[in-house]
Amino acid sequence: MNDQLLIRRGDRTVPITVFARTSATPEVAFAVIVPIDLSAVFRPWGPFPGIAGVEGQTAAWDRAGVSRRPRFTDGSQAVEALTEYTEGHGFAYQLTDFTNVLARLASGVRGEWSFLPDGPGTMIRWTYEFKPLPGRRWLVAGPFAPLWTRYMRAALDRMVAAIEEVPAR
């Protein structure tokens, strides 16, 4: 899928990264987050809509090339495609074709999740890398970024809570 990658070397992007720890192993954290119900963790916050559901998923979310359409609570949608998947360790995806305000800010986003051993638990690293439209980088990197960081942290906190509910194995 390298010929279809949204972000390439030399692109001036705006990465936003959040971290969280969980007492679960990387394998357990990965197994909970990959199939998680997006509508349960992406709730409306501030200027951002939540996710109402997902449509058109072409197969199980477990290999590069699978795609789906997240539908947002404001009636908009995007196209999401899994670009990388390493069982138990991490995955990456691209979001494009936004029909909301993000369509006026960025040509797309690359999301990446890593599940890193942290003693008996896991350090989760989640990055959203925005590819701003020409002339919009200042807006994405400036006033937009701290708001989006809070939105990501709230969603990640809900995901970690779901991981912590899994019985120890």
CSV table of N, CA and C in Angstrom, one decimal:
chain,number,residue,atom,x,y,z
A,1,MET,N,0.8,-1.2,0.0
A,1,MET,CA,0.0,0.0,0.0
A,1,MET,C,0.9,1.3,0.0
A,2,ASN,N,2.2,1.2,-0.1
A,2,ASN,CA,3.0,2.4,0.0
A,2,ASN,C,2.7,3.4,-1.1
A,3,ASP,N,2.2,2.9,-2.3
A,3,ASP,CA,1.9,3.9,-3.3
A,3,ASP,C,0.6,4.7,-3.0
A,4,GLN,N,-0.1,4.3,-2.0
A,4,GLN,CA,-1.4,4.9,-1.6
A,4,GLN,C,-1.2,5.7,-0.3
A,5,LEU,N,0.0,5.8,0.3
A,5,LEU,CA,0.1,6.5,1.5
A,5,LEU,C,-0.2,8.0,1.4
A,6,LEU,N,-0.9,8.5,2.4
A,6,LEU,CA,-1.3,9.9,2.4
A,6,LEU,C,-0.1,10.8,2.7
A,7,ILE,N,0.8,10.4,3.7
A,7,ILE,CA,1.9,11.2,4.1
A,7,ILE,C,3.2,10.6,3.7
A,8,ARG,N,4.0,11.4,3.1
A,8,ARG,CA,5.3,11.0,2.6
A,8,ARG,C,6.4,11.8,3.2
A,9,ARG,N,7.6,11.3,3.1
A,9,ARG,CA,8.8,12.0,3.6
A,9,ARG,C,8.9,13.4,3.1
A,10,GLY,N,9.1,14.3,3.9
A,10,GLY,CA,9.2,15.7,3.4
A,10,GLY,C,7.9,16.5,3.6
A,11,ASP,N,6.8,15.8,3.8
A,11,ASP,CA,5.5,16.5,4.1
A,11,ASP,C,5.6,17.3,5.4
A,12,ARG,N,5.1,18.5,5.5
A,12,ARG,CA,5.0,19.2,6.7
A,12,ARG,C,3.7,18.9,7.4
A,13,THR,N,3.8,18.0,8.4
A,13,THR,CA,2.6,17.5,9.1
A,13,THR,C,2.5,18.1,10.5
A,14,VAL,N,1.4,17.8,11.1
A,14,VAL,CA,1.2,18.2,12.5
A,14,VAL,C,0.9,17.0,13.3
A,15,PRO,N,1.9,16.4,14.0
A,15,PRO,CA,1.6,15.2,14.8
A,15,PRO,C,1.1,15.6,16.2
A,16,ILE,N,0.1,14.8,16.6
A,16,ILE,CA,-0.3,15.0,18.0
A,16,ILE,C,-0.3,13.6,18.6
A,17,THR,N,0.4,13.5,19.8
A,17,THR,CA,0.6,12.2,20.4
A,17,THR,C,0.1,12.2,21.8
A,18,VAL,N,-0.6,11.2,22.2
A,18,VAL,CA,-1.0,11.0,23.6
A,18,VAL,C,-0.5,9.6,24.1
A,19,PHE,N,-0.3,9.5,25.4
A,19,PHE,CA,0.2,8.3,26.0
A,19,PHE,C,-0.7,7.9,27.2
A,20,ALA,N,-0.7,6.6,27.4
A,20,ALA,CA,-1.4,6.1,28.6
A,20,ALA,C,-0.8,4.8,29.1
A,21,ARG,N,-0.8,4.5,30.3
A,21,ARG,CA,-0.4,3.2,30.9
A,21,ARG,C,-1.6,2.4,31.3
A,22,THR,N,-1.4,1.1,31.2
A,22,THR,CA,-2.4,0.2,31.6
A,22,THR,C,-1.6,-1.0,32.3
A,23,SER,N,-2.3,-1.6,33.2
A,23,SER,CA,-1.6,-2.8,33.9
A,23,SER,C,-1.7,-4.1,33.1
A,24,ALA,N,-2.5,-4.0,32.0
A,24,ALA,CA,-2.6,-5.2,31.1
A,24,ALA,C,-1.4,-5.3,30.2
A,25,THR,N,-1.1,-6.5,29.7
A,25,THR,CA,0.0,-6.8,28.8
A,25,THR,C,-0.3,-6.1,27.5
A,26,PRO,N,0.8,-5.9,26.7
A,26,PRO,CA,0.5,-5.3,25.3
A,26,PRO,C,-0.5,-6.2,24.5
A,27,GLU,N,-0.4,-7.5,24.6
A,27,GLU,CA,-1.3,-8.3,23.8
A,27,GLU,C,-2.8,-8.1,24.2
A,28,VAL,N,-3.0,-8.0,25.5
A,28,VAL,CA,-4.4,-7.7,26.0
A,28,VAL,C,-4.9,-6.3,25.6
A,29,ALA,N,-4.0,-5.3,25.8
A,29,ALA,CA,-4.4,-4.0,25.4
A,29,ALA,C,-4.7,-3.9,23.9
A,30,PHE,N,-3.9,-4.5,23.1
A,30,PHE,CA,-4.1,-4.5,21.7
A,30,PHE,C,-5.4,-5.2,21.3
A,31,ALA,N,-5.6,-6.4,22.0
A,31,ALA,CA,-6.9,-7.1,21.7
A,31,ALA,C,-8.1,-6.4,22.0
A,32,VAL,N,-8.1,-5.5,23.0
A,32,VAL,CA,-9.2,-4.7,23.4
A,32,VAL,C,-9.4,-3.5,22.5
A,33,ILE,N,-8.3,-2.8,22.2
A,33,ILE,CA,-8.5,-1.6,21.4
A,33,ILE,C,-8.8,-1.8,19.9
A,34,VAL,N,-8.2,-2.8,19.3
A,34,VAL,CA,-8.4,-2.9,17.9
A,34,VAL,C,-9.9,-3.1,17.5
A,35,PRO,N,-10.7,-3.9,18.2
A,35,PRO,CA,-12.1,-4.1,17.8
A,35,PRO,C,-13.0,-3.2,18.6
A,36,ILE,N,-12.5,-2.2,19.4
A,36,ILE,CA,-13.4,-1.5,20.3
A,36,ILE,C,-14.5,-0.8,19.5
A,37,ASP,N,-15.6,-0.6,20.2
A,37,ASP,CA,-16.8,0.1,19.6
A,37,ASP,C,-16.4,1.6,19.6
A,38,LEU,N,-16.2,2.1,18.5
A,38,LEU,CA,-15.8,3.5,18.4
A,38,LEU,C,-16.8,4.5,19.0
A,39,SER,N,-18.1,4.2,18.9
A,39,SER,CA,-19.1,5.1,19.4
A,39,SER,C,-19.1,5.1,20.9
A,40,ALA,N,-18.5,4.1,21.6
A,40,ALA,CA,-18.4,4.1,23.0
A,40,ALA,C,-17.3,4.9,23.6
A,41,VAL,N,-16.3,5.2,22.7
A,41,VAL,CA,-15.1,5.9,23.2
A,41,VAL,C,-14.9,7.3,22.6
A,42,PHE,N,-15.4,7.5,21.4
A,42,PHE,CA,-15.3,8.8,20.7
A,42,PHE,C,-16.7,9.5,20.9
A,43,ARG,N,-16.8,10.3,22.0
A,43,ARG,CA,-18.0,11.0,22.3
A,43,ARG,C,-17.8,12.5,22.0
A,44,PRO,N,-18.9,13.2,21.7
A,44,PRO,CA,-18.8,14.6,21.4
A,44,PRO,C,-18.0,15.3,22.5
A,45,TRP,N,-17.1,16.2,22.2
A,45,TRP,CA,-16.4,17.0,23.1
A,45,TRP,C,-16.1,18.4,22.5
A,46,GLY,N,-16.4,19.4,23.2
A,46,GLY,CA,-16.1,20.8,22.7
A,46,GLY,C,-16.6,20.9,21.3
A,47,PRO,N,-15.8,21.4,20.3
A,47,PRO,CA,-16.2,21.6,19.0
A,47,PRO,C,-16.3,20.3,18.1
A,48,PHE,N,-15.9,19.1,18.7
A,48,PHE,CA,-15.8,17.9,17.9
A,48,PHE,C,-16.9,17.0,18.1
A,49,PRO,N,-17.4,16.4,17.0
A,49,PRO,CA,-18.5,15.4,17.2
A,49,PRO,C,-17.9,14.1,17.7
A,50,GLY,N,-18.8,13.2,18.1
A,50,GLY,CA,-18.4,11.9,18.5
A,50,GLY,C,-18.6,11.0,17.3
A,51,ILE,N,-18.4,9.7,17.4
A,51,ILE,CA,-18.6,8.7,16.4
A,51,ILE,C,-19.9,8.0,16.7
A,52,ALA,N,-20.9,8.1,15.7
A,52,ALA,CA,-22.2,7.5,15.9
A,52,ALA,C,-22.2,6.0,15.5
A,53,GLY,N,-21.3,5.6,14.6
A,53,GLY,CA,-21.2,4.2,14.2
A,53,GLY,C,-20.2,4.1,13.0
A,54,VAL,N,-20.1,2.9,12.5
A,54,VAL,CA,-19.2,2.6,11.4
A,54,VAL,C,-20.0,1.8,10.4
A,55,GLU,N,-19.8,2.2,9.1
A,55,GLU,CA,-20.4,1.5,8.0
A,55,GLU,C,-19.4,1.0,7.0
A,56,GLY,N,-19.8,0.1,6.2
A,56,GLY,CA,-19.0,-0.4,5.1
A,56,GLY,C,-17.7,-1.0,5.3
A,57,GLN,N,-17.6,-1.6,6.5
A,57,GLN,CA,-16.3,-2.3,6.8
A,57,GLN,C,-16.2,-3.5,5.9
A,58,THR,N,-15.1,-3.6,5.2
A,58,THR,CA,-14.9,-4.6,4.1
A,58,THR,C,-14.5,-6.0,4.7
A,59,ALA,N,-14.0,-6.1,5.9
A,59,ALA,CA,-13.6,-7.3,6.4
A,59,ALA,C,-13.2,-7.1,7.9
A,60,ALA,N,-12.8,-8.1,8.6
A,60,ALA,CA,-12.3,-7.9,10.0
A,60,ALA,C,-11.2,-6.9,10.0
A,61,TRP,N,-11.1,-6.1,11.1
A,61,TRP,CA,-10.1,-5.0,11.2
A,61,TRP,C,-8.8,-5.6,11.6
A,62,ASP,N,-8.2,-6.4,10.8
A,62,ASP,CA,-7.0,-7.2,11.2
A,62,ASP,C,-5.9,-7.3,10.1
A,63,ARG,N,-6.0,-6.5,9.1
A,63,ARG,CA,-4.9,-6.5,8.1
A,63,ARG,C,-5.0,-5.3,7.3
A,64,ALA,N,-3.8,-4.9,6.7
A,64,ALA,CA,-3.7,-3.7,5.9
A,64,ALA,C,-4.7,-3.9,4.7
A,65,GLY,N,-5.3,-2.8,4.3
A,65,GLY,CA,-6.2,-2.8,3.1
A,65,GLY,C,-7.7,-2.8,3.5
A,66,VAL,N,-8.0,-3.1,4.7
A,66,VAL,CA,-9.4,-3.1,5.2
A,66,VAL,C,-9.8,-1.7,5.3
A,67,SER,N,-11.0,-1.4,4.9
A,67,SER,CA,-11.5,0.0,5.1
A,67,SER,C,-12.9,0.0,5.7
A,68,ARG,N,-13.3,1.2,6.1
A,68,ARG,CA,-14.7,1.5,6.7
A,68,ARG,C,-14.9,3.0,6.7
A,69,ARG,N,-16.2,3.3,7.0
A,69,ARG,CA,-16.6,4.7,7.0
A,69,ARG,C,-17.1,5.1,8.4
A,70,PRO,N,-16.3,5.7,9.2
A,70,PRO,CA,-16.9,6.2,10.5
A,70,PRO,C,-17.9,7.3,10.2
A,71,ARG,N,-19.1,7.2,10.9
A,71,ARG,CA,-20.1,8.3,10.8
A,71,ARG,C,-20.1,9.0,12.1
A,72,PHE,N,-20.0,10.4,12.0
A,72,PHE,CA,-19.9,11.2,13.2
A,72,PHE,C,-21.3,11.7,13.6
A,73,THR,N,-21.4,12.1,14.9
A,73,THR,CA,-22.7,12.5,15.4
A,73,THR,C,-23.3,13.7,14.8
A,74,ASP,N,-22.5,14.5,14.1
A,74,ASP,CA,-23.0,15.7,13.4
A,74,ASP,C,-23.5,15.4,12.0
A,75,GLY,N,-23.5,14.1,11.6
A,75,GLY,CA,-24.0,13.6,10.3
A,75,GLY,C,-22.9,13.5,9.2
A,76,SER,N,-21.7,13.9,9.6
A,76,SER,CA,-20.6,13.8,8.6
A,76,SER,C,-20.0,12.5,8.7
A,77,GLN,N,-19.0,12.2,7.8
A,77,GLN,CA,-18.3,10.9,7.8
A,77,GLN,C,-16.9,11.1,7.2
A,78,ALA,N,-16.1,10.0,7.2
A,78,ALA,CA,-14.8,10.0,6.6
A,78,ALA,C,-14.6,8.6,6.1
A,79,VAL,N,-13.5,8.4,5.4
A,79,VAL,CA,-13.1,7.0,5.0
A,79,VAL,C,-11.8,6.7,5.8
A,80,GLU,N,-11.8,5.5,6.4
A,80,GLU,CA,-10.7,5.0,7.2
A,80,GLU,C,-10.2,3.7,6.6
A,81,ALA,N,-8.9,3.7,6.4
A,81,ALA,CA,-8.2,2.5,5.8
A,81,ALA,C,-7.0,2.0,6.6
A,82,LEU,N,-7.0,0.8,7.0
A,82,LEU,CA,-5.9,0.2,7.8
A,82,LEU,C,-4.7,0.1,6.8
A,83,THR,N,-3.6,0.7,7.2
A,83,THR,CA,-2.4,0.6,6.4
A,83,THR,C,-1.3,-0.3,6.9
A,84,GLU,N,-1.3,-0.6,8.2
A,84,GLU,CA,-0.3,-1.4,8.8
A,84,GLU,C,-1.0,-2.2,10.0
A,85,TYR,N,-0.6,-3.4,10.2
A,85,TYR,CA,-1.1,-4.2,11.3
A,85,TYR,C,-0.1,-5.2,11.8
A,86,THR,N,0.4,-5.1,13.0
A,86,THR,CA,1.3,-6.1,13.6
A,86,THR,C,0.6,-6.6,14.8
A,87,GLU,N,0.1,-7.8,14.8
A,87,GLU,CA,-0.6,-8.4,15.9
A,87,GLU,C,0.1,-8.2,17.2
A,88,GLY,N,-0.6,-7.7,18.2
A,88,GLY,CA,-0.1,-7.5,19.6
A,88,GLY,C,0.8,-6.3,19.8
A,89,HIS,N,1.2,-5.7,18.7
A,89,HIS,CA,2.2,-4.6,18.8
A,89,HIS,C,1.7,-3.2,18.3
A,90,GLY,N,1.0,-3.2,17.2
A,90,GLY,CA,0.6,-1.9,16.8
A,90,GLY,C,-0.2,-1.9,15.4
A,91,PHE,N,-0.7,-0.8,15.1
A,91,PHE,CA,-1.4,-0.7,13.8
A,91,PHE,C,-1.5,0.8,13.4
A,92,ALA,N,-1.7,1.0,12.1
A,92,ALA,CA,-1.8,2.4,11.6
A,92,ALA,C,-2.9,2.4,10.5
A,93,TYR,N,-3.4,3.6,10.4
A,93,TYR,CA,-4.5,3.8,9.4
A,93,TYR,C,-4.5,5.2,8.9
A,94,GLN,N,-5.3,5.4,7.9
A,94,GLN,CA,-5.4,6.8,7.3
A,94,GLN,C,-6.9,7.1,7.3
A,95,LEU,N,-7.2,8.4,7.6
A,95,LEU,CA,-8.5,8.9,7.5
A,95,LEU,C,-8.5,10.0,6.4
A,96,THR,N,-9.4,9.9,5.4
A,96,THR,CA,-9.5,10.9,4.3
A,96,THR,C,-11.0,11.1,4.0
A,97,ASP,N,-11.2,12.0,3.1
A,97,ASP,CA,-12.5,12.3,2.6
A,97,ASP,C,-13.5,12.7,3.7
A,98,PHE,N,-13.0,13.6,4.5
A,98,PHE,CA,-13.9,14.1,5.6
A,98,PHE,C,-15.0,14.9,4.9
A,99,THR,N,-16.2,14.9,5.5
A,99,THR,CA,-17.3,15.7,5.0
A,99,THR,C,-17.6,16.8,6.1
A,100,ASN,N,-16.8,17.0,7.1
A,100,ASN,CA,-17.0,18.0,8.1
A,100,ASN,C,-16.0,19.1,8.0
A,101,VAL,N,-15.8,19.9,9.0
A,101,VAL,CA,-14.8,21.0,9.0
A,101,VAL,C,-13.4,20.5,8.8
A,102,LEU,N,-13.0,19.3,9.1
A,102,LEU,CA,-11.7,18.8,8.8
A,102,LEU,C,-11.4,18.8,7.4
A,103,ALA,N,-12.4,18.7,6.5
A,103,ALA,CA,-12.1,18.8,5.1
A,103,ALA,C,-11.5,20.1,4.6
A,104,ARG,N,-11.8,21.1,5.4
A,104,ARG,CA,-11.2,22.5,5.1
A,104,ARG,C,-9.9,22.7,5.8
A,105,LEU,N,-9.4,21.8,6.6
A,105,LEU,CA,-8.2,21.9,7.4
A,105,LEU,C,-7.1,21.0,6.9
A,106,ALA,N,-7.4,19.8,6.6
A,106,ALA,CA,-6.4,18.7,6.2
A,106,ALA,C,-6.9,17.8,5.1
A,107,SER,N,-5.9,17.4,4.3
A,107,SER,CA,-6.3,16.4,3.3
A,107,SER,C,-6.4,15.0,3.9
A,108,GLY,N,-6.0,14.8,5.1
A,108,GLY,CA,-6.2,13.6,5.8
A,108,GLY,C,-5.3,13.5,7.0
A,109,VAL,N,-5.5,12.3,7.7
A,109,VAL,CA,-4.8,12.1,8.9
A,109,VAL,C,-4.2,10.6,8.9
A,110,ARG,N,-3.0,10.5,9.4
A,110,ARG,CA,-2.5,9.1,9.7
A,110,ARG,C,-2.5,8.9,11.2
A,111,GLY,N,-3.2,7.8,11.6
A,111,GLY,CA,-3.2,7.4,12.9
A,111,GLY,C,-2.3,6.2,13.2
A,112,GLU,N,-1.7,6.2,14.3
A,112,GLU,CA,-0.7,5.1,14.6
A,112,GLU,C,-0.8,4.8,16.1
A,113,TRP,N,-1.0,3.5,16.4
A,113,TRP,CA,-1.0,3.0,17.7
A,113,TRP,C,0.2,2.0,18.0
A,114,SER,N,0.8,2.2,19.1
A,114,SER,CA,1.9,1.3,19.5
A,114,SER,C,1.6,0.8,21.0
A,115,PHE,N,1.9,-0.4,21.2
A,115,PHE,CA,1.6,-1.1,22.5
A,115,PHE,C,3.0,-1.6,23.0
A,116,LEU,N,3.6,-0.8,23.9
A,116,LEU,CA,5.0,-1.1,24.3
A,116,LEU,C,5.0,-1.7,25.7
A,117,PRO,N,5.8,-2.7,25.9
A,117,PRO,CA,5.9,-3.3,27.3
A,117,PRO,C,6.4,-2.2,28.3
A,118,ASP,N,5.8,-2.2,29.5
A,118,ASP,CA,6.1,-1.3,30.5
A,118,ASP,C,6.0,-2.0,31.8
A,119,GLY,N,7.2,-2.7,32.2
A,119,GLY,CA,7.1,-3.5,33.4
A,119,GLY,C,6.1,-4.7,33.1
A,120,PRO,N,5.2,-4.9,34.0
A,120,PRO,CA,4.2,-6.0,33.8
A,120,PRO,C,3.0,-5.5,33.0
A,121,GLY,N,3.0,-4.2,32.6
A,121,GLY,CA,1.9,-3.6,31.9
A,121,GLY,C,2.3,-3.1,30.5
A,122,THR,N,1.6,-2.0,30.1
A,122,THR,CA,1.8,-1.5,28.7
A,122,THR,C,1.8,0.0,28.7
A,123,MET,N,2.6,0.6,27.9
A,123,MET,CA,2.6,2.0,27.6
A,123,MET,C,1.9,2.1,26.2
A,124,ILE,N,0.8,2.8,26.1
A,124,ILE,CA,0.1,2.9,24.8
A,124,ILE,C,0.5,4.3,24.3
A,125,ARG,N,0.9,4.3,23.0
A,125,ARG,CA,1.2,5.6,22.3
A,125,ARG,C,0.3,5.7,21.1
A,126,TRP,N,-0.4,6.8,21.0
A,126,TRP,CA,-1.4,7.0,19.9
A,126,TRP,C,-1.0,8.3,19.3
A,127,THR,N,-0.8,8.3,18.0
A,127,THR,CA,-0.5,9.5,17.3
A,127,THR,C,-1.5,9.8,16.2
A,128,TYR,N,-1.9,11.0,16.1
A,128,TYR,CA,-2.7,11.5,14.9
A,128,TYR,C,-1.8,12.5,14.2
A,129,GLU,N,-1.5,12.2,13.0
A,129,GLU,CA,-0.6,13.0,12.2
A,129,GLU,C,-1.4,13.7,11.1
A,130,PHE,N,-1.7,15.0,11.2
A,130,PHE,CA,-2.5,15.7,10.3
A,130,PHE,C,-1.7,16.2,9.1
A,131,LYS,N,-2.2,16.0,7.9
A,131,LYS,CA,-1.6,16.6,6.7
A,131,LYS,C,-2.4,17.8,6.3
A,132,PRO,N,-2.0,19.0,6.8
A,132,PRO,CA,-2.8,20.2,6.6
A,132,PRO,C,-2.8,20.6,5.1
A,133,LEU,N,-3.9,21.2,4.7
A,133,LEU,CA,-4.1,21.7,3.4
A,133,LEU,C,-3.1,22.9,3.3
A,134,PRO,N,-2.8,23.3,2.0
A,134,PRO,CA,-1.9,24.5,1.9
A,134,PRO,C,-2.5,25.7,2.6
A,135,GLY,N,-1.6,26.4,3.4
A,135,GLY,CA,-2.0,27.6,4.1
A,135,GLY,C,-2.7,27.3,5.4
A,136,ARG,N,-3.0,26.1,5.7
A,136,ARG,CA,-3.7,25.8,6.9
A,136,ARG,C,-2.9,25.2,8.1
A,137,ARG,N,-1.6,25.0,7.8
A,137,ARG,CA,-0.8,24.4,8.9
A,137,ARG,C,-0.8,25.2,10.2
A,138,TRP,N,-0.7,26.5,10.1
A,138,TRP,CA,-0.7,27.4,11.3
A,138,TRP,C,-1.9,27.2,12.1
A,139,LEU,N,-3.1,26.9,11.5
A,139,LEU,CA,-4.3,26.8,12.2
A,139,LEU,C,-4.4,25.4,12.9
A,140,VAL,N,-3.9,24.3,12.2
A,140,VAL,CA,-3.9,23.0,12.8
A,140,VAL,C,-2.9,22.9,13.9
A,141,ALA,N,-1.7,23.5,13.7
A,141,ALA,CA,-0.6,23.4,14.7
A,141,ALA,C,-0.9,24.4,15.8
A,142,GLY,N,-1.7,25.4,15.6
A,142,GLY,CA,-1.9,26.5,16.6
A,142,GLY,C,-3.2,26.2,17.4
A,143,PRO,N,-4.3,26.8,17.2
A,143,PRO,CA,-5.4,26.7,18.0
A,143,PRO,C,-6.1,25.3,18.0
A,144,PHE,N,-6.0,24.6,16.9
A,144,PHE,CA,-6.7,23.3,16.8
A,144,PHE,C,-6.0,22.3,17.6
A,145,ALA,N,-4.7,22.2,17.6
A,145,ALA,CA,-3.9,21.1,18.3
A,145,ALA,C,-4.2,20.9,19.7
A,146,PRO,N,-4.2,21.9,20.6
A,146,PRO,CA,-4.5,21.6,22.0
A,146,PRO,C,-5.9,21.1,22.3
A,147,LEU,N,-6.9,21.6,21.4
A,147,LEU,CA,-8.2,21.1,21.6
A,147,LEU,C,-8.3,19.6,21.1
A,148,TRP,N,-7.7,19.3,20.0
A,148,TRP,CA,-7.6,17.9,19.6
A,148,TRP,C,-6.9,17.0,20.5
A,149,THR,N,-5.9,17.5,21.2
A,149,THR,CA,-5.2,16.7,22.2
A,149,THR,C,-6.1,16.3,23.3
A,150,ARG,N,-6.9,17.2,23.8
A,150,ARG,CA,-7.9,16.9,24.9
A,150,ARG,C,-8.9,15.9,24.4
A,151,TYR,N,-9.4,16.0,23.2
A,151,TYR,CA,-10.3,15.0,22.6
A,151,TYR,C,-9.7,13.6,22.6
A,152,MET,N,-8.5,13.6,22.1
A,152,MET,CA,-7.8,12.3,22.1
A,152,MET,C,-7.6,11.7,23.5
A,153,ARG,N,-7.2,12.5,24.4
A,153,ARG,CA,-6.9,12.0,25.8
A,153,ARG,C,-8.2,11.5,26.4
A,154,ALA,N,-9.3,12.1,26.2
A,154,ALA,CA,-10.6,11.7,26.7
A,154,ALA,C,-11.0,10.3,26.1
A,155,ALA,N,-10.8,10.1,24.8
A,155,ALA,CA,-11.1,8.9,24.1
A,155,ALA,C,-10.1,7.8,24.6
A,156,LEU,N,-8.8,8.1,24.8
A,156,LEU,CA,-7.8,7.1,25.2
A,156,LEU,C,-8.1,6.7,26.7
A,157,ASP,N,-8.6,7.6,27.5
A,157,ASP,CA,-8.9,7.3,28.9
A,157,ASP,C,-10.1,6.3,28.9
A,158,ARG,N,-11.1,6.5,28.0
A,158,ARG,CA,-12.2,5.5,28.0
A,158,ARG,C,-11.7,4.1,27.5
A,159,MET,N,-10.7,4.1,26.6
A,159,MET,CA,-10.2,2.9,26.1
A,159,MET,C,-9.4,2.1,27.2
A,160,VAL,N,-8.6,2.9,27.9
A,160,VAL,CA,-7.8,2.3,29.0
A,160,VAL,C,-8.8,1.7,30.1
A,161,ALA,N,-9.9,2.4,30.3
A,161,ALA,CA,-10.9,1.9,31.3
A,161,ALA,C,-11.4,0.6,30.8
A,162,ALA,N,-11.7,0.5,29.5
A,162,ALA,CA,-12.2,-0.8,28.9
A,162,ALA,C,-11.1,-1.9,29.1
A,163,ILE,N,-9.9,-1.6,28.9
A,163,ILE,CA,-8.8,-2.6,29.0
A,163,ILE,C,-8.7,-3.0,30.5
A,164,GLU,N,-8.8,-2.1,31.4
A,164,GLU,CA,-8.7,-2.5,32.8
A,164,GLU,C,-9.8,-3.3,33.3
A,165,GLU,N,-11.0,-3.3,32.6
A,165,GLU,CA,-12.1,-4.2,33.0
A,165,GLU,C,-11.9,-5.6,32.6
A,166,VAL,N,-10.9,-5.9,31.7
A,166,VAL,CA,-10.7,-7.3,31.3
A,166,VAL,C,-10.1,-8.1,32.4
A,167,PRO,N,-10.7,-9.2,32.8
A,167,PRO,CA,-10.1,-10.0,33.9
A,167,PRO,C,-8.7,-10.4,33.6
A,168,ALA,N,-7.8,-10.4,34.6
A,168,ALA,CA,-6.4,-10.9,34.5
A,168,ALA,C,-6.4,-12.3,33.9
A,169,ARG,N,-5.4,-12.5,33.1
A,169,ARG,CA,-5.3,-13.9,32.5
A,169,ARG,C,-4.2,-14.6,33.0
